[in-house]
mmCIF file of N, CA and C in Angstrom:
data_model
loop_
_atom_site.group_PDB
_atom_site.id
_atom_site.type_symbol
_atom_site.label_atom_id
_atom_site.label_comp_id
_atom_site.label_asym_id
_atom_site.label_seq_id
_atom_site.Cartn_x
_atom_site.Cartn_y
_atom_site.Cartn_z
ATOM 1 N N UNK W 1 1.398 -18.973 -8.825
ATOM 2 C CA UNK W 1 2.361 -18.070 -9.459
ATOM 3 C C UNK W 1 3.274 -17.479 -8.386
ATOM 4 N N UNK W 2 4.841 -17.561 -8.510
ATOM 5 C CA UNK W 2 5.697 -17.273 -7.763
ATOM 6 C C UNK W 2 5.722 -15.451 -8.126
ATOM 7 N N UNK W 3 5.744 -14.990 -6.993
ATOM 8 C CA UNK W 3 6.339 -13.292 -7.152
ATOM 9 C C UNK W 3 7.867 -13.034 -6.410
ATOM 10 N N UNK W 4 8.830 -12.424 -7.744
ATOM 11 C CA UNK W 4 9.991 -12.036 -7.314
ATOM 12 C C UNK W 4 9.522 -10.576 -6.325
ATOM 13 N N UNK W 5 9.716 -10.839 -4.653
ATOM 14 C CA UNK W 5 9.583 -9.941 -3.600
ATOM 15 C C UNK W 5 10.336 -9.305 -3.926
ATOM 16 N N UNK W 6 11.871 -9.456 -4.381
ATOM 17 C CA UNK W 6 12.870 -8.495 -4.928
ATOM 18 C C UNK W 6 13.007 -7.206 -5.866
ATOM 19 N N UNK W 7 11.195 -7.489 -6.849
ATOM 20 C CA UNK W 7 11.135 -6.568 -7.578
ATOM 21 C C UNK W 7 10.479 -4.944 -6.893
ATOM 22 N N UNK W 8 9.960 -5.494 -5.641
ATOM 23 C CA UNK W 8 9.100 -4.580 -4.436
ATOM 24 C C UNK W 8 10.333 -3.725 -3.647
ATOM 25 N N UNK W 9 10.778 -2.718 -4.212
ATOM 26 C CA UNK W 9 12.120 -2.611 -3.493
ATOM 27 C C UNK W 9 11.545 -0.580 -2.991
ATOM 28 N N UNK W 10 10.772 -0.302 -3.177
ATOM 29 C CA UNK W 10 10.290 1.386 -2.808
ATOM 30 C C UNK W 10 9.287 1.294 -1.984
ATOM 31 N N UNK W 11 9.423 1.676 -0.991
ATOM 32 C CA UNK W 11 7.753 1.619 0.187
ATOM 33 C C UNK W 11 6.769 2.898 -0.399
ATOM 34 N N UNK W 12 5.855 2.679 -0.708
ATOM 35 C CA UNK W 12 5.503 3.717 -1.277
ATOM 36 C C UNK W 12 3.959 4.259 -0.148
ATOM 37 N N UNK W 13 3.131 5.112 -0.447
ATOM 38 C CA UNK W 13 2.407 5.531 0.777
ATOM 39 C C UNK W 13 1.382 5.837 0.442
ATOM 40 N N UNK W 14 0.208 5.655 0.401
ATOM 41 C CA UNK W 14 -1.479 5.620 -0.394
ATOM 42 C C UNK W 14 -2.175 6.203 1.080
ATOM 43 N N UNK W 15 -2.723 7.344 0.448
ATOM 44 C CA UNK W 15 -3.805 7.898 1.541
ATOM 45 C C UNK W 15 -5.165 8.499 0.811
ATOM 46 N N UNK W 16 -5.355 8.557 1.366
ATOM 47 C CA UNK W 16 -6.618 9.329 1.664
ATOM 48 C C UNK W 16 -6.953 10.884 2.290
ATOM 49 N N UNK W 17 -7.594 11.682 1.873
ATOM 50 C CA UNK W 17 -7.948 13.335 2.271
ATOM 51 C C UNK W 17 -8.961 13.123 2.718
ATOM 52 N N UNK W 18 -9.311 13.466 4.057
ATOM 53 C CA UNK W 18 -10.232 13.507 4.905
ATOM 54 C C UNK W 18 -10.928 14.760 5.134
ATOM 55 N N UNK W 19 -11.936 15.379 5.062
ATOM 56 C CA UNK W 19 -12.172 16.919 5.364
ATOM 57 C C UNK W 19 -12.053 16.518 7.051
ATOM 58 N N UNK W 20 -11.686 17.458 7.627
ATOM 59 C CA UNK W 20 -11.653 17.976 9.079
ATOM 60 C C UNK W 20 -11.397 19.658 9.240
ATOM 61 N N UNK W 21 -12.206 19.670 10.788
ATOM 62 C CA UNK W 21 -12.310 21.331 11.047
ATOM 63 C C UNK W 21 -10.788 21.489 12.049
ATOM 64 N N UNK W 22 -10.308 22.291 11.628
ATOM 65 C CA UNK W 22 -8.761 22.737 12.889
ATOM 66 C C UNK W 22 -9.957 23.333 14.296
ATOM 67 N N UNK W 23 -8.723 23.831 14.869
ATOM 68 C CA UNK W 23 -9.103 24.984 16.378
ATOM 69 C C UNK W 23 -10.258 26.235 15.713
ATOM 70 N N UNK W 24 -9.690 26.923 14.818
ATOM 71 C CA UNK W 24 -10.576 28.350 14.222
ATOM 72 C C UNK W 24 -11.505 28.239 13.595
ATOM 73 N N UNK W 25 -11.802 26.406 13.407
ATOM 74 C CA UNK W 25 -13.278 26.638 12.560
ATOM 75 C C UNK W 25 -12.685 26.142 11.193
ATOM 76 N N UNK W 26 -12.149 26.389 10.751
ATOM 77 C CA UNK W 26 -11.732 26.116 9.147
ATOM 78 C C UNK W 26 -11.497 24.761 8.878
ATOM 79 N N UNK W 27 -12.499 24.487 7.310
ATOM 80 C CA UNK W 27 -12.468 22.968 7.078
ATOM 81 C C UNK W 27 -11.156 23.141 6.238
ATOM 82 N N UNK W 28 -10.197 22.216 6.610
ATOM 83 C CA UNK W 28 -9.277 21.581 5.406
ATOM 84 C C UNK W 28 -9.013 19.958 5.328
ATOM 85 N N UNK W 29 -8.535 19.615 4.142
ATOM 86 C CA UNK W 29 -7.320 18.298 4.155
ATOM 87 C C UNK W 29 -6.827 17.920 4.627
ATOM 88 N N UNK W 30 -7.239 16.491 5.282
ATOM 89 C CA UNK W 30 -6.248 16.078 6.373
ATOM 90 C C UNK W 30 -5.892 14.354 5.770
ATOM 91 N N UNK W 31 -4.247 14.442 5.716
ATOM 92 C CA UNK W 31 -4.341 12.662 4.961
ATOM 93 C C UNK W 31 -4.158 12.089 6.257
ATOM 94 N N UNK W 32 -4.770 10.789 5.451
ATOM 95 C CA UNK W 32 -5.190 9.510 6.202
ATOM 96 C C UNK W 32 -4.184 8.536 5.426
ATOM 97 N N UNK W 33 -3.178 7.933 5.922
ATOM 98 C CA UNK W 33 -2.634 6.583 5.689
ATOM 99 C C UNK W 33 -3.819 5.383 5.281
ATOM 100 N N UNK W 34 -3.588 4.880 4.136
ATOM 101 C CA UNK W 34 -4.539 3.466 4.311
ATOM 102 C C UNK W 34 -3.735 2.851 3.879
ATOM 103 N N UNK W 35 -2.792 2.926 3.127
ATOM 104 C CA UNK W 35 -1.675 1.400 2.894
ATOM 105 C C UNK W 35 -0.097 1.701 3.154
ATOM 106 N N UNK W 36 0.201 0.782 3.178
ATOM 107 C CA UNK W 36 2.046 1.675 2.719
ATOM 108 C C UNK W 36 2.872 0.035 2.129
ATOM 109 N N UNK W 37 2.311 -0.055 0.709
ATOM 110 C CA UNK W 37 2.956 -1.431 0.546
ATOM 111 C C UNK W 37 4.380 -1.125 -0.222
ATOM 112 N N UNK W 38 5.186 -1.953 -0.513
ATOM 113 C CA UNK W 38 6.508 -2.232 -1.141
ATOM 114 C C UNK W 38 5.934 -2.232 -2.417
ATOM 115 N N UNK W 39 6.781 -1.581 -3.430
ATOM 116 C CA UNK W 39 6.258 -1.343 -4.752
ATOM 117 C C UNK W 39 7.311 -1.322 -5.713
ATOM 118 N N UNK W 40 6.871 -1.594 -7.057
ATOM 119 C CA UNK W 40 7.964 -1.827 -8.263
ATOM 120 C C UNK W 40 7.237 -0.513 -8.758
ATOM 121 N N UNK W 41 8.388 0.299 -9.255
ATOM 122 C CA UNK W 41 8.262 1.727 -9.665
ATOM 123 C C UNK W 41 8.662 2.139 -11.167
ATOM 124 N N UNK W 42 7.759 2.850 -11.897
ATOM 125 C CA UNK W 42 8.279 2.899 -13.635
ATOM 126 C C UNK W 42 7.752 3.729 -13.706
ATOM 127 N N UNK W 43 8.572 4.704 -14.610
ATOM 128 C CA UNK W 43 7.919 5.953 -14.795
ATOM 129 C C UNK W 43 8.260 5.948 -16.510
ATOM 130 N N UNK W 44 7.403 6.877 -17.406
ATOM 131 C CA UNK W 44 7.510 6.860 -18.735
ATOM 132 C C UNK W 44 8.609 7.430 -19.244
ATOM 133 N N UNK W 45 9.661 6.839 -20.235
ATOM 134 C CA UNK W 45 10.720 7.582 -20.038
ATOM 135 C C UNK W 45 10.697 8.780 -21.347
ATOM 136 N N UNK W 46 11.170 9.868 -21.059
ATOM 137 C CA UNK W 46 11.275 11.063 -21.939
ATOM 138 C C UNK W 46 11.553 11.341 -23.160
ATOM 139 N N UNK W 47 12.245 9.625 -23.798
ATOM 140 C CA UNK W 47 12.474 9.016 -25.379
ATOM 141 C C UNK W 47 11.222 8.860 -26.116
ATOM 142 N N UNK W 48 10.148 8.229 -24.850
ATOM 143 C CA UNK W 48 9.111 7.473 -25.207
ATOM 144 C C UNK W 48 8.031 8.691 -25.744
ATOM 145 N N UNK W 49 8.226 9.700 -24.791
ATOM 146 C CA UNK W 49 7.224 10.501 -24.759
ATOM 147 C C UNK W 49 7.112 11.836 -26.433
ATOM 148 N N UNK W 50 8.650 11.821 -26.372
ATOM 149 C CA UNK W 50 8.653 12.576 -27.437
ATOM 150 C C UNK W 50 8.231 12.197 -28.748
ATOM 151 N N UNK W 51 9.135 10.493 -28.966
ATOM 152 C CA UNK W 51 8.546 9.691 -29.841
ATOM 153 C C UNK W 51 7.072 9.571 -30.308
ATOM 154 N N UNK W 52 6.453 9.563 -29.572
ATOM 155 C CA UNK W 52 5.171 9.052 -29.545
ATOM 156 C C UNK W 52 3.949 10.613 -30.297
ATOM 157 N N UNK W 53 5.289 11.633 -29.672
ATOM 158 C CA UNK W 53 4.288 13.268 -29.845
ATOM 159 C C UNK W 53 3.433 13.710 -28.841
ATOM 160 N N UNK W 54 3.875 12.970 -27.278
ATOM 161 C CA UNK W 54 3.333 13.207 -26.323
ATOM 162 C C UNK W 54 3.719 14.547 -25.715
ATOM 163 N N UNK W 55 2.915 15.153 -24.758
ATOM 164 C CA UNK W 55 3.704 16.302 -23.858
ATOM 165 C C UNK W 55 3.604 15.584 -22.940
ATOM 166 N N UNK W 56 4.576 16.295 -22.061
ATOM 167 C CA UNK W 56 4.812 15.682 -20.816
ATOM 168 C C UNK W 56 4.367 16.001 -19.769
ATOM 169 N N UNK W 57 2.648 16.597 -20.189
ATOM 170 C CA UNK W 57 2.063 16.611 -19.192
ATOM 171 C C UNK W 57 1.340 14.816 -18.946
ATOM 172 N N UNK W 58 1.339 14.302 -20.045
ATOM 173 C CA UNK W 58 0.977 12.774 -19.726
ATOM 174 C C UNK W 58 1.455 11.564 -19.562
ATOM 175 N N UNK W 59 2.812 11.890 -19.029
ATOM 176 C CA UNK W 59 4.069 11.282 -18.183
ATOM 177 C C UNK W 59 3.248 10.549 -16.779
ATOM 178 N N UNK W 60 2.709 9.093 -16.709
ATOM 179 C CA UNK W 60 2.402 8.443 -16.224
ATOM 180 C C UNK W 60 3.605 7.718 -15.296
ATOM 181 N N UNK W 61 3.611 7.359 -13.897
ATOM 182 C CA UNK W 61 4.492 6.544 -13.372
ATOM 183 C C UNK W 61 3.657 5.459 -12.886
ATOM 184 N N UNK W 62 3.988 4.074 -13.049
ATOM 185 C CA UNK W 62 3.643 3.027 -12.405
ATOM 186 C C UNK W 62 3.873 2.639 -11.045
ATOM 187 N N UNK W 63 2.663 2.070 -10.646
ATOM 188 C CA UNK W 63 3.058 1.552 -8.909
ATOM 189 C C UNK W 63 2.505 0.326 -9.225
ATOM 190 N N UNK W 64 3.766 -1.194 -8.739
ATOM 191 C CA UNK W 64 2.795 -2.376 -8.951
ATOM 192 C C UNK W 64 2.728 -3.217 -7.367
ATOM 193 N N UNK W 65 2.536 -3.427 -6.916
ATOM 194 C CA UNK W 65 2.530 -4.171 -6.092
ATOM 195 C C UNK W 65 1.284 -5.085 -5.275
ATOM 196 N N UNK W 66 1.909 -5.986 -3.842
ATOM 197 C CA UNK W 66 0.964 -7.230 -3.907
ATOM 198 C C UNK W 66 -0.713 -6.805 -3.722
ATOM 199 N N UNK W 67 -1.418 -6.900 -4.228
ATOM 200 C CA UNK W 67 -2.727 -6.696 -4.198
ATOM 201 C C UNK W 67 -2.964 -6.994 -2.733
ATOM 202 N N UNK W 68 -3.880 -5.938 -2.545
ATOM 203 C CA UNK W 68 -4.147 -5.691 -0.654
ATOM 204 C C UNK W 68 -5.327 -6.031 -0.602
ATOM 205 N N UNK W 69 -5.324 -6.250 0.766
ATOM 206 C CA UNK W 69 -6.895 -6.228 1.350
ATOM 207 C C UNK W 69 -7.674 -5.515 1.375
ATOM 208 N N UNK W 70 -7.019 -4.150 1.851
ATOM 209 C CA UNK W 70 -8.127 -2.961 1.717
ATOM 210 C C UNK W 70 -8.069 -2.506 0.507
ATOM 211 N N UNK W 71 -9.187 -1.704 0.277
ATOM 212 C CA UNK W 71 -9.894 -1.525 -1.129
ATOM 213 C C UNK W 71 -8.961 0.261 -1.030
ATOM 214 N N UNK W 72 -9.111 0.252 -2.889
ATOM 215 C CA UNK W 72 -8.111 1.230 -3.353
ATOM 216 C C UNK W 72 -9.026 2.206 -4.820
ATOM 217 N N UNK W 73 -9.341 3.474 -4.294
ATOM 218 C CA UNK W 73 -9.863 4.256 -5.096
ATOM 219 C C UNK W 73 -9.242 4.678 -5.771
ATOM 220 N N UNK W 74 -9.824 6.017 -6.988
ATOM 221 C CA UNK W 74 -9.349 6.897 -7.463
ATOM 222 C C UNK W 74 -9.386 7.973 -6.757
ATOM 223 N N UNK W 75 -10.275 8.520 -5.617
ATOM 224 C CA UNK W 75 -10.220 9.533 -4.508
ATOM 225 C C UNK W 75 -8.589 9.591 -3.898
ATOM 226 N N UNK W 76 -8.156 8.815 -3.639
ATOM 227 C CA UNK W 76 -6.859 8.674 -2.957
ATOM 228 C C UNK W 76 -5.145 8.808 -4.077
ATOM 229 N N UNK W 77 -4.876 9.241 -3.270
ATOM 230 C CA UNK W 77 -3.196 9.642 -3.880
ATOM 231 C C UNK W 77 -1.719 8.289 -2.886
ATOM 232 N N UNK W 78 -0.934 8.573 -3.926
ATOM 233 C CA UNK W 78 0.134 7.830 -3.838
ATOM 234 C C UNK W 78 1.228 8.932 -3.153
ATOM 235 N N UNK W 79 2.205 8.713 -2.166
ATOM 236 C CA UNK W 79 3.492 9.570 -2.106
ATOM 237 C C UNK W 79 4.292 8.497 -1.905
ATOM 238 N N UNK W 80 5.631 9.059 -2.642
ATOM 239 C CA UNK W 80 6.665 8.154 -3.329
ATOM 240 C C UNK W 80 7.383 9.850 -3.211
ATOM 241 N N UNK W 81 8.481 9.656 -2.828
ATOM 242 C CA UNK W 81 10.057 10.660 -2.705
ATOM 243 C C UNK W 81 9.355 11.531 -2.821
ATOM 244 N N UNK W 82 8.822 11.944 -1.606
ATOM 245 C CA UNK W 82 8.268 13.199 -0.998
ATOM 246 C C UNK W 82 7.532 14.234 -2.453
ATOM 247 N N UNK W 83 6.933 13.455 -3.534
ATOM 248 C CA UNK W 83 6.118 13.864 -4.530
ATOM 249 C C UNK W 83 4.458 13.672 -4.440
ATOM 250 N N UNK W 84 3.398 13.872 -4.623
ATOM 251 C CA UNK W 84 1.849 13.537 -4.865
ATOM 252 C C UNK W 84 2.159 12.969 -6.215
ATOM 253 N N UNK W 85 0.558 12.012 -6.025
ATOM 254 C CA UNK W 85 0.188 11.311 -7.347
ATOM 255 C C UNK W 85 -0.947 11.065 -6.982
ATOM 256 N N UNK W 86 -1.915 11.351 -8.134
ATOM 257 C CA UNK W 86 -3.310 11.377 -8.762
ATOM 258 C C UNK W 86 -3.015 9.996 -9.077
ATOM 259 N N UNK W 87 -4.254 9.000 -8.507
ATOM 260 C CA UNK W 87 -4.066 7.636 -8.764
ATOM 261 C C UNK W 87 -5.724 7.939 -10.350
ATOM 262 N N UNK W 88 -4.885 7.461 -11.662
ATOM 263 C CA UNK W 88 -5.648 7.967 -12.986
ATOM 264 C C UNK W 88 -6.098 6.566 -13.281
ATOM 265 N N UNK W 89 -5.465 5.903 -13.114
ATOM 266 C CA UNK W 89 -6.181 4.005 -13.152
ATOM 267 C C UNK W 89 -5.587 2.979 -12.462
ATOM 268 N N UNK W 90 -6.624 2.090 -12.172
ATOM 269 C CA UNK W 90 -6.239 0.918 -11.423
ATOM 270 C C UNK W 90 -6.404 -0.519 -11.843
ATOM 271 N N UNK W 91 -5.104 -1.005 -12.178
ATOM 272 C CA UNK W 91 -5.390 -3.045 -12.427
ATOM 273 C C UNK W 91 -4.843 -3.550 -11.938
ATOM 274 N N UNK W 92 -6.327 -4.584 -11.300
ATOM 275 C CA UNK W 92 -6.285 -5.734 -10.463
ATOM 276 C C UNK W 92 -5.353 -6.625 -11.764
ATOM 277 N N UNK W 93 -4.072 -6.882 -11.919
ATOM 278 C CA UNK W 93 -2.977 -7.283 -12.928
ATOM 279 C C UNK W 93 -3.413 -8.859 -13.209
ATOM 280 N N UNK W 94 -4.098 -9.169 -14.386
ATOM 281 C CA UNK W 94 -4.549 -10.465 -15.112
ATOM 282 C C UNK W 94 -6.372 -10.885 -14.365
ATOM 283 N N UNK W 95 -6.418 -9.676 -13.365
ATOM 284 C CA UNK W 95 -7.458 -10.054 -12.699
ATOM 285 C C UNK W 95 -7.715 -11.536 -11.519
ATOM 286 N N UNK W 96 -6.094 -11.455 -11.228
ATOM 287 C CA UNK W 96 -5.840 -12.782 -10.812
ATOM 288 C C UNK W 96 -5.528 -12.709 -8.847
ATOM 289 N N UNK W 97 -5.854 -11.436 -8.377
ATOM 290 C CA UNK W 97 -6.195 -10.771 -7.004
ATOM 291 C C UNK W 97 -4.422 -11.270 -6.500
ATOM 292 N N UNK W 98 -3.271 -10.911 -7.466
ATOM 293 C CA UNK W 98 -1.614 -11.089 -6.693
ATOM 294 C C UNK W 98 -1.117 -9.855 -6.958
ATOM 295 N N UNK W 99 -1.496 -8.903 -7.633
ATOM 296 C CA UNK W 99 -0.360 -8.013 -8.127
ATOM 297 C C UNK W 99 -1.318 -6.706 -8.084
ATOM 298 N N UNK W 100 -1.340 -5.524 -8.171
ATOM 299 C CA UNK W 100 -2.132 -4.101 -8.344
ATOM 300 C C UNK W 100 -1.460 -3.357 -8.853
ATOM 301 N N UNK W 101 -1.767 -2.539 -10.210
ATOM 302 C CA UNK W 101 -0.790 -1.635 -10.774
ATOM 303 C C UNK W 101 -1.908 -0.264 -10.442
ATOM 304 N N UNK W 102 -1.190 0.841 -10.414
ATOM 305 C CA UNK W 102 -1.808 1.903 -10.283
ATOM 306 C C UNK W 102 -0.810 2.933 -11.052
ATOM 307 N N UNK W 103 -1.791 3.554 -12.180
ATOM 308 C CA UNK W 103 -1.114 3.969 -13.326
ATOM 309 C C UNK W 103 -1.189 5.938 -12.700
ATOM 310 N N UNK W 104 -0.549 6.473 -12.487
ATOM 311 C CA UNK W 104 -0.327 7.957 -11.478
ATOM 312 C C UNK W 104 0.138 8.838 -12.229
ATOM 313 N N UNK W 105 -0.619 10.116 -11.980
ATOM 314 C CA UNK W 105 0.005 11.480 -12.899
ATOM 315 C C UNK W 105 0.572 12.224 -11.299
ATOM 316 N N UNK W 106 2.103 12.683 -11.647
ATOM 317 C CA UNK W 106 2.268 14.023 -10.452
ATOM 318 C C UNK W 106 1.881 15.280 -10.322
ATOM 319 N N UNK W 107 1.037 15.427 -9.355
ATOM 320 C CA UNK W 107 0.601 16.120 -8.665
ATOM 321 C C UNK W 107 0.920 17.309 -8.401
ATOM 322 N N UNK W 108 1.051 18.878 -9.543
ATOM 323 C CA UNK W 108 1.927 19.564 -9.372
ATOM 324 C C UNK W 108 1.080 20.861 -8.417
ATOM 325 N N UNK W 109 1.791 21.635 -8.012
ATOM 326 C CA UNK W 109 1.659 22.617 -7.229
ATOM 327 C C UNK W 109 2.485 24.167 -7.896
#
């Protein structure tokens, strides 16, 4: 199966939160890079959501891209245009180990 590379057009950035102690003792969050692949990007659009009788707190954005080597949790978050994302599900796409969608809620503060 041929993949249009052209559709991979957003670098997007998958890490990981590490606990670590600073200088004073205090444990916090520290991200860890584990991927940074090229990604096809979709987010639910706001026609869809109303239609449907959704709120928009369950405004899902898609990340698809080439299925990696290293392994990919739900512990770990996505950043895409300086936003967080809660990675909420993951498909290995036809189960056919070429494509990875990761279905993401943003991460609000």
């Amino acid at each position: 199966m041929m993949i249009d590379a052209g559709k991979y057009r957003y670098k997007i950035t998958i890490i990981k939160e590490t606990k670590t102690k600073d200088a004073d003792g205090f444990i916090h969050d520290e991200p860890v890079v584990v991927l940074q692949p090229y990604a096809e990007v979709k987010t639910t659009r706001g026609m869809t959501l109303i239609a449907n009788g959704s709120d928009f707190e369950k405004a899902f954005t898609r990340f698809v891209f080439r299925f990696p080597v290293t392994p990919i949790d739900r512990k770990m978050f996505v950043l895409f245009r300086e936003k967080k994302y809660s990675i909420e599900y993951i498909n290995n796409i036809d189960e056919a180990n070429i494509e990875m969608e990761l279905q993401c809620k943003e991460v609000t503060h």
